[in-house]
Coordinates of C-alpha atoms and ligand atoms in Angstrom, one line a residue:
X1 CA 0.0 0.0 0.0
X2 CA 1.9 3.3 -1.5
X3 CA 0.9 6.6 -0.6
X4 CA 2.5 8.8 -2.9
X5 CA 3.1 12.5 -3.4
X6 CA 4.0 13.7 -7.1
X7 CA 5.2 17.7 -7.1
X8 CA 6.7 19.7 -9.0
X9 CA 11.1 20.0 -8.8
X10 CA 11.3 23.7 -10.5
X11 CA 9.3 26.5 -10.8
X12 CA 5.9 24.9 -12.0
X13 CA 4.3 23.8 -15.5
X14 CA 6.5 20.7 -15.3
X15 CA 3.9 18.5 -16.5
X16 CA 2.4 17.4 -13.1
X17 CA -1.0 17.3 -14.2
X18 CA -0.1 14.7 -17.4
X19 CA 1.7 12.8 -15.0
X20 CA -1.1 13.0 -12.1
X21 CA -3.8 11.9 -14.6
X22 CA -1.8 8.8 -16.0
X23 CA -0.6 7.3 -12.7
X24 CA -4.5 7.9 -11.0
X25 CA -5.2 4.6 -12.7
X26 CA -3.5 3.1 -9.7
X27 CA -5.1 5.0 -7.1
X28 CA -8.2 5.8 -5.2
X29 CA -8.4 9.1 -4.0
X30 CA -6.3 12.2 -5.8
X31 CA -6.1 15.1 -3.7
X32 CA -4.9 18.4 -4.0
X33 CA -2.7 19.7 -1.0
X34 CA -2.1 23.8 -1.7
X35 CA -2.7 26.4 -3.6
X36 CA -5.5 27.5 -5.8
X37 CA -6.6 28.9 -9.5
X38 CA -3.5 30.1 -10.1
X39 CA -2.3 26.3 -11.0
X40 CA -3.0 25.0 -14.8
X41 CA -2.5 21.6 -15.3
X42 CA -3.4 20.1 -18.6
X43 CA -4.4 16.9 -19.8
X44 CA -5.0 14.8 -22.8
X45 CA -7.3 12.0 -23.0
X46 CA -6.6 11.7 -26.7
X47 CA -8.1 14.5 -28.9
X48 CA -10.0 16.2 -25.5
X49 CA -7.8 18.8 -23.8
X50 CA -9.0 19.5 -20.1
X51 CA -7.1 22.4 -18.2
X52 CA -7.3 21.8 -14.6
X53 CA -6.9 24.8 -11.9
X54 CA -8.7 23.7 -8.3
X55 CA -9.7 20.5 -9.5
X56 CA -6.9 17.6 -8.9
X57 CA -6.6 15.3 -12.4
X58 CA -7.6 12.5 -11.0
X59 CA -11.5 13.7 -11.7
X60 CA -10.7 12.2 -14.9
X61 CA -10.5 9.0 -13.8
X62 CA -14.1 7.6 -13.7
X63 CA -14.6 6.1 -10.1
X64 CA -11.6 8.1 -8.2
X65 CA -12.3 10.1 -5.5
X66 CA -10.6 13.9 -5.8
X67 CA -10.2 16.1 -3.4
X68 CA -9.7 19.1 -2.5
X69 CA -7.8 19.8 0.5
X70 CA -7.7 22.2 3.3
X71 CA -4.4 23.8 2.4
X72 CA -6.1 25.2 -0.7
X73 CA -7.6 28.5 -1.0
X74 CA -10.9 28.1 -3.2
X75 CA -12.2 31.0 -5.6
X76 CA -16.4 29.4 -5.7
X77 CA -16.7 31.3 -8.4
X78 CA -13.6 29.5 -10.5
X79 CA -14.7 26.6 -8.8
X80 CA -18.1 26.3 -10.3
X81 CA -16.7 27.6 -13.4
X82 CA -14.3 24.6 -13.7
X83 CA -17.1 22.5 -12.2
X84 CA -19.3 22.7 -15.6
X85 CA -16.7 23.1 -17.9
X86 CA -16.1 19.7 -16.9
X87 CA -19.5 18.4 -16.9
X88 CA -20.2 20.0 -20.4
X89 CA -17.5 17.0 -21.0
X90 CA -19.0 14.3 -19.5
X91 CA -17.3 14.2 -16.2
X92 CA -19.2 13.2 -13.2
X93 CA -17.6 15.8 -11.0
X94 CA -20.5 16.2 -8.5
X95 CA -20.3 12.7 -8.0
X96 CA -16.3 12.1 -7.5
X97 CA -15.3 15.8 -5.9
X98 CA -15.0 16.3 -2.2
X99 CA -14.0 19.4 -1.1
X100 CA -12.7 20.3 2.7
X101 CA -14.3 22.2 5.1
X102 CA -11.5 23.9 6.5
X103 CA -10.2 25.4 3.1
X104 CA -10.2 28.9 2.6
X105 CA -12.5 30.8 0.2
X106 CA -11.3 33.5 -2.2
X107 CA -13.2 36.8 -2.4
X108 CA -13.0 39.4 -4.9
X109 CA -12.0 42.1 -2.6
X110 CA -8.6 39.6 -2.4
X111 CA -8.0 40.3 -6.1
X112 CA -8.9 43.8 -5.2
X113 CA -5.9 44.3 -2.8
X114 CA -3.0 42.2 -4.7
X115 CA -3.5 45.3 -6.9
X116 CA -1.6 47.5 -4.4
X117 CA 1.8 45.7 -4.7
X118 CA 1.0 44.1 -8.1
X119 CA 0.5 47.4 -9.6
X120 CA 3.7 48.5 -8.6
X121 CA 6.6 47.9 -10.4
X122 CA 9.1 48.0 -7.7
X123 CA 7.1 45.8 -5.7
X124 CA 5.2 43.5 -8.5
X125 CA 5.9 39.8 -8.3
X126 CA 3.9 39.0 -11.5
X127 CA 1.7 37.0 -9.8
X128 CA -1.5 35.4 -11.3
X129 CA -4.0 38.0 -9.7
X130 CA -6.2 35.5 -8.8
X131 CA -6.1 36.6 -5.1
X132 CA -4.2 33.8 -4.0
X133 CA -1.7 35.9 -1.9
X134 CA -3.7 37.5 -0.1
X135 CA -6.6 35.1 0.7
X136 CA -3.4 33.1 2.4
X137 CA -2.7 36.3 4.4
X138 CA -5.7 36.5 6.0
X139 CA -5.5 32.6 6.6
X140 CA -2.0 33.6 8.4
X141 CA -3.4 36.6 9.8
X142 CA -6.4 34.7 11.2
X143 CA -9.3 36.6 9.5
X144 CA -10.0 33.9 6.7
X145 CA -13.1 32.9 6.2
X146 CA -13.7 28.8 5.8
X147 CA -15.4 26.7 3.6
X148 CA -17.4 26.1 6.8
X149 CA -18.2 29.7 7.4
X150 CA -19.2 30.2 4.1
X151 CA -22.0 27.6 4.3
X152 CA -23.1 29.3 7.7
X153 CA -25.8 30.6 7.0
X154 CA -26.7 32.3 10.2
X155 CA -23.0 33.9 10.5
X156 CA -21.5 34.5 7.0
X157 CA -22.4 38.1 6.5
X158 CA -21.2 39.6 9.5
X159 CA -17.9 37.3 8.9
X160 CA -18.2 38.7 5.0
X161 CA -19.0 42.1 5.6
X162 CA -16.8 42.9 8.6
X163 CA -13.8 41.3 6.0
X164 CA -14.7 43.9 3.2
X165 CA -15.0 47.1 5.2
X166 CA -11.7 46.3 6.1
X167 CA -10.4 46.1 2.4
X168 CA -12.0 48.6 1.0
X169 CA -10.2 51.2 3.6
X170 CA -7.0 49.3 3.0
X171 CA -7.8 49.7 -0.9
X172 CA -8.8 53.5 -0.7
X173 CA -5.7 54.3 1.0
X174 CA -3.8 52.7 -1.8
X175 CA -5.9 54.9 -4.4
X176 CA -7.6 51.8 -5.6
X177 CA -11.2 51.6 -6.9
X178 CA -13.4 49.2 -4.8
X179 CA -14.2 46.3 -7.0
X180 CA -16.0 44.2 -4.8
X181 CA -19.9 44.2 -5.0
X182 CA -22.6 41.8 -5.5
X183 CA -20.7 39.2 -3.4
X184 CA -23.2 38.3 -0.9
X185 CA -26.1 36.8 -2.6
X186 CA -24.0 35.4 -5.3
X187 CA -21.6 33.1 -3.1
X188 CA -25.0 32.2 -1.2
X189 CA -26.1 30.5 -4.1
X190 CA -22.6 29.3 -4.7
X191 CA -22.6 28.2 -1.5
X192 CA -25.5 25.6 -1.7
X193 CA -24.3 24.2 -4.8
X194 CA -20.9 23.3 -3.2
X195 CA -22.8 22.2 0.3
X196 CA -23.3 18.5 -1.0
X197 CA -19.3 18.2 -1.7
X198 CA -18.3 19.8 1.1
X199 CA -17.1 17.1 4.0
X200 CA -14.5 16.9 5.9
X201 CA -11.6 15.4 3.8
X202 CA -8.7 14.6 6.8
X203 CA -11.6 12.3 8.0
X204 CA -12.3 10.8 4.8
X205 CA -8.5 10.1 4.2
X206 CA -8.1 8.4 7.9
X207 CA -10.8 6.4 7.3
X208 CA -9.7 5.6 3.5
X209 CA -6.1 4.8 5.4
X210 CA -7.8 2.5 7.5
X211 CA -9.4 0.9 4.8
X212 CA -6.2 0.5 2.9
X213 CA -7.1 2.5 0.3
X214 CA -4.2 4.5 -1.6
X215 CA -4.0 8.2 -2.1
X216 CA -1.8 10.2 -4.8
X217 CA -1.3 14.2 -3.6
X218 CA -0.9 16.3 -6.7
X219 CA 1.2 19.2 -6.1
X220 CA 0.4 22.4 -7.6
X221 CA 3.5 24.7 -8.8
X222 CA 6.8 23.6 -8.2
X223 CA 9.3 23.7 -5.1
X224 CA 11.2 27.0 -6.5
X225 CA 8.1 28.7 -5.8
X226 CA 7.3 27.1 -2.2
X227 CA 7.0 30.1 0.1
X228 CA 9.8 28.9 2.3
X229 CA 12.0 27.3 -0.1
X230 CA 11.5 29.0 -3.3
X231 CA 13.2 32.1 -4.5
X232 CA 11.4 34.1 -2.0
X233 CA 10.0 36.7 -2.4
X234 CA 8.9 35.4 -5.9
X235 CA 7.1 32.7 -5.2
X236 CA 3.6 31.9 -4.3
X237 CA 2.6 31.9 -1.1
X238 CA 1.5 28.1 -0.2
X239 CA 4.0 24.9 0.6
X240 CA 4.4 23.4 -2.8
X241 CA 7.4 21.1 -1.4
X242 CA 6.5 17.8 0.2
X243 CA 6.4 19.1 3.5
X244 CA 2.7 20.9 2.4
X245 CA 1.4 17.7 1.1
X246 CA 0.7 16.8 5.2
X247 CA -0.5 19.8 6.4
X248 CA -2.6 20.7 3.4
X249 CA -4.2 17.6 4.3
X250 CA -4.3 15.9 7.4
X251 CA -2.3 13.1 6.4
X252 CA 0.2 12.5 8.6
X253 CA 4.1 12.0 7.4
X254 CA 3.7 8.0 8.5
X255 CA 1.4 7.3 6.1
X256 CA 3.3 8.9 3.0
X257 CA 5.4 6.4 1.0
X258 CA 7.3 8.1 -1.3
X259 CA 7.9 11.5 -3.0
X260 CA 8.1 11.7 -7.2
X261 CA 9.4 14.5 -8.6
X262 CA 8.6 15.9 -12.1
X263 CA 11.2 17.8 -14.1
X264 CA 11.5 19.0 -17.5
X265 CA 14.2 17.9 -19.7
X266 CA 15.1 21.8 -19.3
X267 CA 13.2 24.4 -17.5
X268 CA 11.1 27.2 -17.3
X269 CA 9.3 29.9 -15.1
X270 CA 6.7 32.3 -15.2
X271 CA 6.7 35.9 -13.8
X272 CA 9.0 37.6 -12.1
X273 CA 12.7 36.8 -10.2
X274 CA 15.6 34.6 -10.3
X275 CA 16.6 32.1 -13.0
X276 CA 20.1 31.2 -13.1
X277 CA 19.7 29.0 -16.4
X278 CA 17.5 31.7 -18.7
X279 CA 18.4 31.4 -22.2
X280 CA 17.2 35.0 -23.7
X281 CA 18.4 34.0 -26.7
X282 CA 17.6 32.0 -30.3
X283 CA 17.4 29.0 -28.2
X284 CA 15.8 30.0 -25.3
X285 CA 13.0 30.8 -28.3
X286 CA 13.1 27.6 -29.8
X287 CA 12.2 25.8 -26.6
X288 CA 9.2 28.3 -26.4
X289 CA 8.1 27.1 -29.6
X290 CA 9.2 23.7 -29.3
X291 CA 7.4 23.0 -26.6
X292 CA 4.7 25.2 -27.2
X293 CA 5.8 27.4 -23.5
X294 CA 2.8 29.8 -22.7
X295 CA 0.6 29.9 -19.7
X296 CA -1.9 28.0 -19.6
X297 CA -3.4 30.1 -16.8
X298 CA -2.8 33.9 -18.3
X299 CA -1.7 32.9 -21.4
X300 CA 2.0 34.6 -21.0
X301 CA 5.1 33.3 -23.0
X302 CA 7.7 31.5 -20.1
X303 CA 10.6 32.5 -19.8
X304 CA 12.7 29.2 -20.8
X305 CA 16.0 27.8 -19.5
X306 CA 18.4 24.8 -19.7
X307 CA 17.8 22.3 -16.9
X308 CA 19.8 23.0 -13.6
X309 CA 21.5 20.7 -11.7
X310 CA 22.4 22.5 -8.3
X311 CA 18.7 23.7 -8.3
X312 CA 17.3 20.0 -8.7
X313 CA 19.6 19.0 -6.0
X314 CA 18.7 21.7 -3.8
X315 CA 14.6 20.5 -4.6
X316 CA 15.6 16.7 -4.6
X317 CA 16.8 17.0 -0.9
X318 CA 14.1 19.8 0.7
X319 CA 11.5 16.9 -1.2
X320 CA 13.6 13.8 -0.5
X321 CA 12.5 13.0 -4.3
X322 CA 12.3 8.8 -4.5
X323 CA 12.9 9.2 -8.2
X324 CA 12.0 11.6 -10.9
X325 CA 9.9 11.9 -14.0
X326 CA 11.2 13.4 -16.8
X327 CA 9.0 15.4 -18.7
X328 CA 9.2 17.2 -22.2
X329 CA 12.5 15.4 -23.5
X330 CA 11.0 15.9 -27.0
X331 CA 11.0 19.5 -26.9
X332 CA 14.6 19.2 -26.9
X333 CA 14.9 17.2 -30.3
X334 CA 16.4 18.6 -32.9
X335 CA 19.3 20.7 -31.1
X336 CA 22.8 19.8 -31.9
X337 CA 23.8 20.7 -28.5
X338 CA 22.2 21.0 -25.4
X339 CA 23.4 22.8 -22.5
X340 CA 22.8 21.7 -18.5
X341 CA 24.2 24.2 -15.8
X342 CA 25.7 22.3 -13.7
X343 CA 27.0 24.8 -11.2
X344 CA 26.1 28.5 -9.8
X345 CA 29.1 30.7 -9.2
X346 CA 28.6 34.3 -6.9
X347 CA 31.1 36.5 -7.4
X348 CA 33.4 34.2 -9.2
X349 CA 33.5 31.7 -6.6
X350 CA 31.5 28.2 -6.6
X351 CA 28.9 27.5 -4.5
X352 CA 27.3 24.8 -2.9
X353 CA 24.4 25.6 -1.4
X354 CA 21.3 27.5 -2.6
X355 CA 21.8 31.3 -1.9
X356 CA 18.9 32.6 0.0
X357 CA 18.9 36.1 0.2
X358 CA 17.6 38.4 -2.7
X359 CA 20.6 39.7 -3.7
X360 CA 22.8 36.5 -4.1
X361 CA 20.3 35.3 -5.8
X362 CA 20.4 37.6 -8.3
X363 CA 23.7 37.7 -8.5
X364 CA 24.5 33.7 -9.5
X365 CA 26.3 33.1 -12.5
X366 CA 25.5 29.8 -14.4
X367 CA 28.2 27.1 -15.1
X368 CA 27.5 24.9 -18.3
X369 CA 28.3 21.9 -19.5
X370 CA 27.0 21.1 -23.0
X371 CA 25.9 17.5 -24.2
X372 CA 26.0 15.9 -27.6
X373 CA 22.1 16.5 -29.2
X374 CA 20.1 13.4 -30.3
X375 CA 20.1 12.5 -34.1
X376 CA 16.6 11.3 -34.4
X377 CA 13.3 12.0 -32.2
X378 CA 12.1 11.0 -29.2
X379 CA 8.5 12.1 -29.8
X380 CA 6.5 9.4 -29.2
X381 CA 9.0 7.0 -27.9
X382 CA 7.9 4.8 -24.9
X383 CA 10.7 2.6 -24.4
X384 CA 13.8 3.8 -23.0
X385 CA 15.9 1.3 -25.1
X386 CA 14.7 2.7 -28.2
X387 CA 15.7 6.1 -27.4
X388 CA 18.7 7.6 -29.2
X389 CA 21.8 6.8 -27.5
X390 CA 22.3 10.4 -26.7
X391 CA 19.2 11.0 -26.0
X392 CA 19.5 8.2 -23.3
X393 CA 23.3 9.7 -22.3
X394 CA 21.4 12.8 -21.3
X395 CA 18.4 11.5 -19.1
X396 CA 22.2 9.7 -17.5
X397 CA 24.2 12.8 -16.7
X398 CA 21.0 14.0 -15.6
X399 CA 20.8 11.1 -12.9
X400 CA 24.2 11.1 -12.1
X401 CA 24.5 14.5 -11.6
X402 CA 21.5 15.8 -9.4
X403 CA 22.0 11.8 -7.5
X404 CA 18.5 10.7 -8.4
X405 CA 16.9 8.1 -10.0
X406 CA 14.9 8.7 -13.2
X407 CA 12.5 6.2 -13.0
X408 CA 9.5 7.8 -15.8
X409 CA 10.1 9.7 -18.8
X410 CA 7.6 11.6 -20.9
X411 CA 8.4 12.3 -24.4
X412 CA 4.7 13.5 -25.3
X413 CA 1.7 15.0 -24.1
X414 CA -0.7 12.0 -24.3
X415 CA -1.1 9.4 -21.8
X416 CA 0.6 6.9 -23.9
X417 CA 3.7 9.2 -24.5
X418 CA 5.3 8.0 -21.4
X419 CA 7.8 5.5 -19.9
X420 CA 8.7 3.8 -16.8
X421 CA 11.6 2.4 -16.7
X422 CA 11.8 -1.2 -15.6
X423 CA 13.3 -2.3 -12.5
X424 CA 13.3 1.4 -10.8
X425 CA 12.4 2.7 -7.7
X426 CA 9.0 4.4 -9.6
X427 CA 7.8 1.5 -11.0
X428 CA 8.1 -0.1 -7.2
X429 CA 6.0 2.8 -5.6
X430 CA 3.8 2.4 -8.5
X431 CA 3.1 -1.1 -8.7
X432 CA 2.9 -1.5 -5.1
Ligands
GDP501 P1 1.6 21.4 -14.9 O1 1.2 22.8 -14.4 O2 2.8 20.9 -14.2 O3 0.5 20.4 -14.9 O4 2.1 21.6 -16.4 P2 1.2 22.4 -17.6 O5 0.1 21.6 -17.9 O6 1.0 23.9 -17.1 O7 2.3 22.5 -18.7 C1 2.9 21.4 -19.3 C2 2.5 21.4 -20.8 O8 3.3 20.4 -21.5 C3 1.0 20.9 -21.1 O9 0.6 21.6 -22.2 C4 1.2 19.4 -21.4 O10 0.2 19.0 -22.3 C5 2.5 19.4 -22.1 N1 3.3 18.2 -21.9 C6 3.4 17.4 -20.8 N2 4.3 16.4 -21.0 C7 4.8 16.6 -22.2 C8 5.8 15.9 -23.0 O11 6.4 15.0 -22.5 N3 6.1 16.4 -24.2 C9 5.4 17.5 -24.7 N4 5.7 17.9 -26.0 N5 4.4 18.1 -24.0 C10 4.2 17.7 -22.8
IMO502 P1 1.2 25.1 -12.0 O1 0.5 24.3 -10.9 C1 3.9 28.4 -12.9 C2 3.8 31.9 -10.3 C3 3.3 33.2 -10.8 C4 4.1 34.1 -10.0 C5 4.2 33.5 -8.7 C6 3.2 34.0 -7.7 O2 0.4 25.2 -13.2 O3 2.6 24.6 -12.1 P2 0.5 33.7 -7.4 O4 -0.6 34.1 -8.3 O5 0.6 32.2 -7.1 O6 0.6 34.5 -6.2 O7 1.9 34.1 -8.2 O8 4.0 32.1 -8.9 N1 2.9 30.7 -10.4 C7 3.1 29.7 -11.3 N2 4.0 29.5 -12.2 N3 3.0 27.4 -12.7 C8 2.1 27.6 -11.7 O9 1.2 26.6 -11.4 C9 2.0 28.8 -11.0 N4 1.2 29.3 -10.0 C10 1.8 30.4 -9.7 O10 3.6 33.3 -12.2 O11 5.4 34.2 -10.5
MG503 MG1 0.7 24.7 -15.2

């Protein structure tokens, strides 16, 4: 019986939610642990393409349970939004979704105030202004309002209203324009809808525990942008790393078996801050276009990158990764060469660990290393014998050098674009 937690190793889009939908075959329950709207995973089940914010992708699983946990902040509003979209397809979402009680709900005066720093240049992080930041500061702060709340009838306004008044003075004195009517008798009627879905989930997973059941956590964003171990300040503001996947559910660390990490063959970020391995150059353009590198969220172009070794090491051991799935390694056919930092140097000298403050890490210069490209694709490929010798002397280095196993490897975006390779770690936790 595996418990497994599959996250992100960089700064997001790595592919989770391919990943996440092909290995929920093997599992009952797929739960999300953090964050909000601001993810986009997306999936193919052949010619469909679903894009997945709040939802985890194991809804498209007939028969799986998904969840969504209390370490999420919800947007009902999105929610029900992603709700139909995904019944317009067929999905049985009313029946498969649970969502916890003790998440926190998004309101639109929290979009209202990320304006004050987000319309700032000196102080924007180019977040996703979906309100994610500061629905988790009033979750810190102790002024959230819960899932629970919302469905209280008797005691929801005066939470609501009390909230808002607050906001809106904290708005004015920014200068900006309150945004935030007609909230009331809208999330009222959101509210019932969600009523029926609405449990609570770290009961359902001790009892599914119990029952021997096993549970895939699907990480939203990626460790570089965990809000203590990312490139703070720009990163989100949840626990992306494995650490989150307990207390963003109630799971406790005993009953976790192993963490997966998913990596792109190379490696890319969206919005602002630090990225050692940016290529803002011809090639840095060809992996946009390659591999097709714009947000599926807010539609802007990632910035793109060659895959970094000290930063995998750095997520591989704040994870403890079991192994690694290695997405995208298409993208990369067709170069002649491809480069891999393999070191970070401040002020001429090497370093070993990951800088933390702001300034250091600005200041890291990349060391590369460049590998022989691959003469002929990998698209498609789903054995790791048939891929090009080089192609399999990369996914190698890549092992060697961050220390972990690579024990799946994507080479498309399909379900059946994927291997895992026999005899590894991965194919252990999976099987299991
Ligand atoms: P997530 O946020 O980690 O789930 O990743 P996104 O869905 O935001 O971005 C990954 C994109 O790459 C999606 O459009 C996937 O369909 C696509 N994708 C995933 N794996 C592969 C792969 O191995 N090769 C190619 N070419 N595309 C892939
Ligand atoms: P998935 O799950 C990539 C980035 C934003 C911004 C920072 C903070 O699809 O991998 P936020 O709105 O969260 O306060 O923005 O985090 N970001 C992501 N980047 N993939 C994501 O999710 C992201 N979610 C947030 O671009 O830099
Ligand atoms: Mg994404």
């Amino acid at each position: 019986m595996s418990n497994l937690i599959v996250l992100g190793a960089q700064w997001g889009d790595e592919g989770k939610g391919k990943i996440v939908d092909l290995f929920s075959e093997r599992f009952d329950i797929i739960a999300r642990y953090q964050g909000g709207h601001n993810a986009g995973h997306t999936v193919y089940v052949g010619e469909q393409k679903y894009v997945l914010k709040l939802i985890p992708s194991g809804i498209l699983r007939s028969g799986r349970v998904a969840v969504i946990g209390n370490g999420l902040v919800i947007d009902p509003v999105a929610l029900m939004a992603e709700i139909e979209m995904l019944e317009e397809l067929g999905v049985d979402v009313r029946g498969q979704l649970k969502i916890s009680n003790r998440a926190h709900v998004i309101f639109p005066f929290h979009r209202m105030v990320e304006r004050i720093s987000e319309d700032s240049p000196e102080k924007a992080i180019g977040t996703t202004s979906r309100g994610i930041g500061p629905a988790y500061e009033d979750k810190i702060g102790r002024r959230g309002i819960r899932v629970a709340d919302l469905l209280d009838r008797d005691n929801f306004k005066a939470h609501y209203t009390g909230n808002q008044q607050d906001k809106r003075k904290i708005a004015a004195a920014f200068g900006i324009p309150a945004t935030d009517d007609d909230v009331l008798a809208k999330y009222a009627e959101i509210a019932e809808k969600m009523r029926p879905m609405v449990c609570d989930t770290a009961a359902l997973f001790a009892a599914a525990i119990r029952a021997g059941k096993r549970i895939m956590l699907e990480g939203a964003q990626g460790t570089m942008l965990d809000v203590d171990h990312g490139t703070y300040p720009y990163v989100t503001s949840s626990s992306a790393a494995s650490g989150g996947a307990c207390t963003g559910t109630g799971i406790p660390p005993t009953k976790i078996h192993g963490v997966l990490g998913v990596s792109k063959a190379y490696i890319t970020r969206v919005g602002g801050g630090p990225f050692p391995s940016e290529d803002l150059g011809e090639r840095g353009e060809f992996i946009r276009k390659a591999g097709n590198e714009y947000g599926s969220v807010t539609g802007r172009p990632r910035r793109c990158g060659w895959f970094d070794v000290p930063l995998l090491r750095y997520t591989a051991d704040v994870n403890g990764f079991d192994s690694l799935i290695i997405t995208k390694l298409d993208v990369l056919d067709g170069l002649d060469q491809v480069p891999v930092c393999t070191g970070y140097k401040i002020d001429g000298k090497l370093v070993e660990e990951m800088p933390a403050s702001q300034s250091a890490l600005a200041r890291i210069e990349p060391v590369f290393e460049s590998l022989p490209g691959w003469s002929k694709p990998t698209a498609g490929i789903t054995d790791f014998n048939k891929l090009p010798a080089e192609a399999r002397g990369y996914l190698r280095f890549l092992e060697e050098r961050t220390g972990v196993e690579i024990g799946c490897v994507s080479t498309g975006p399909e379900r059946n674009q994927t291997m895992v390779v026999k005899g590894s770690r991965m194919e252990k936790l999976l099987g299991a």
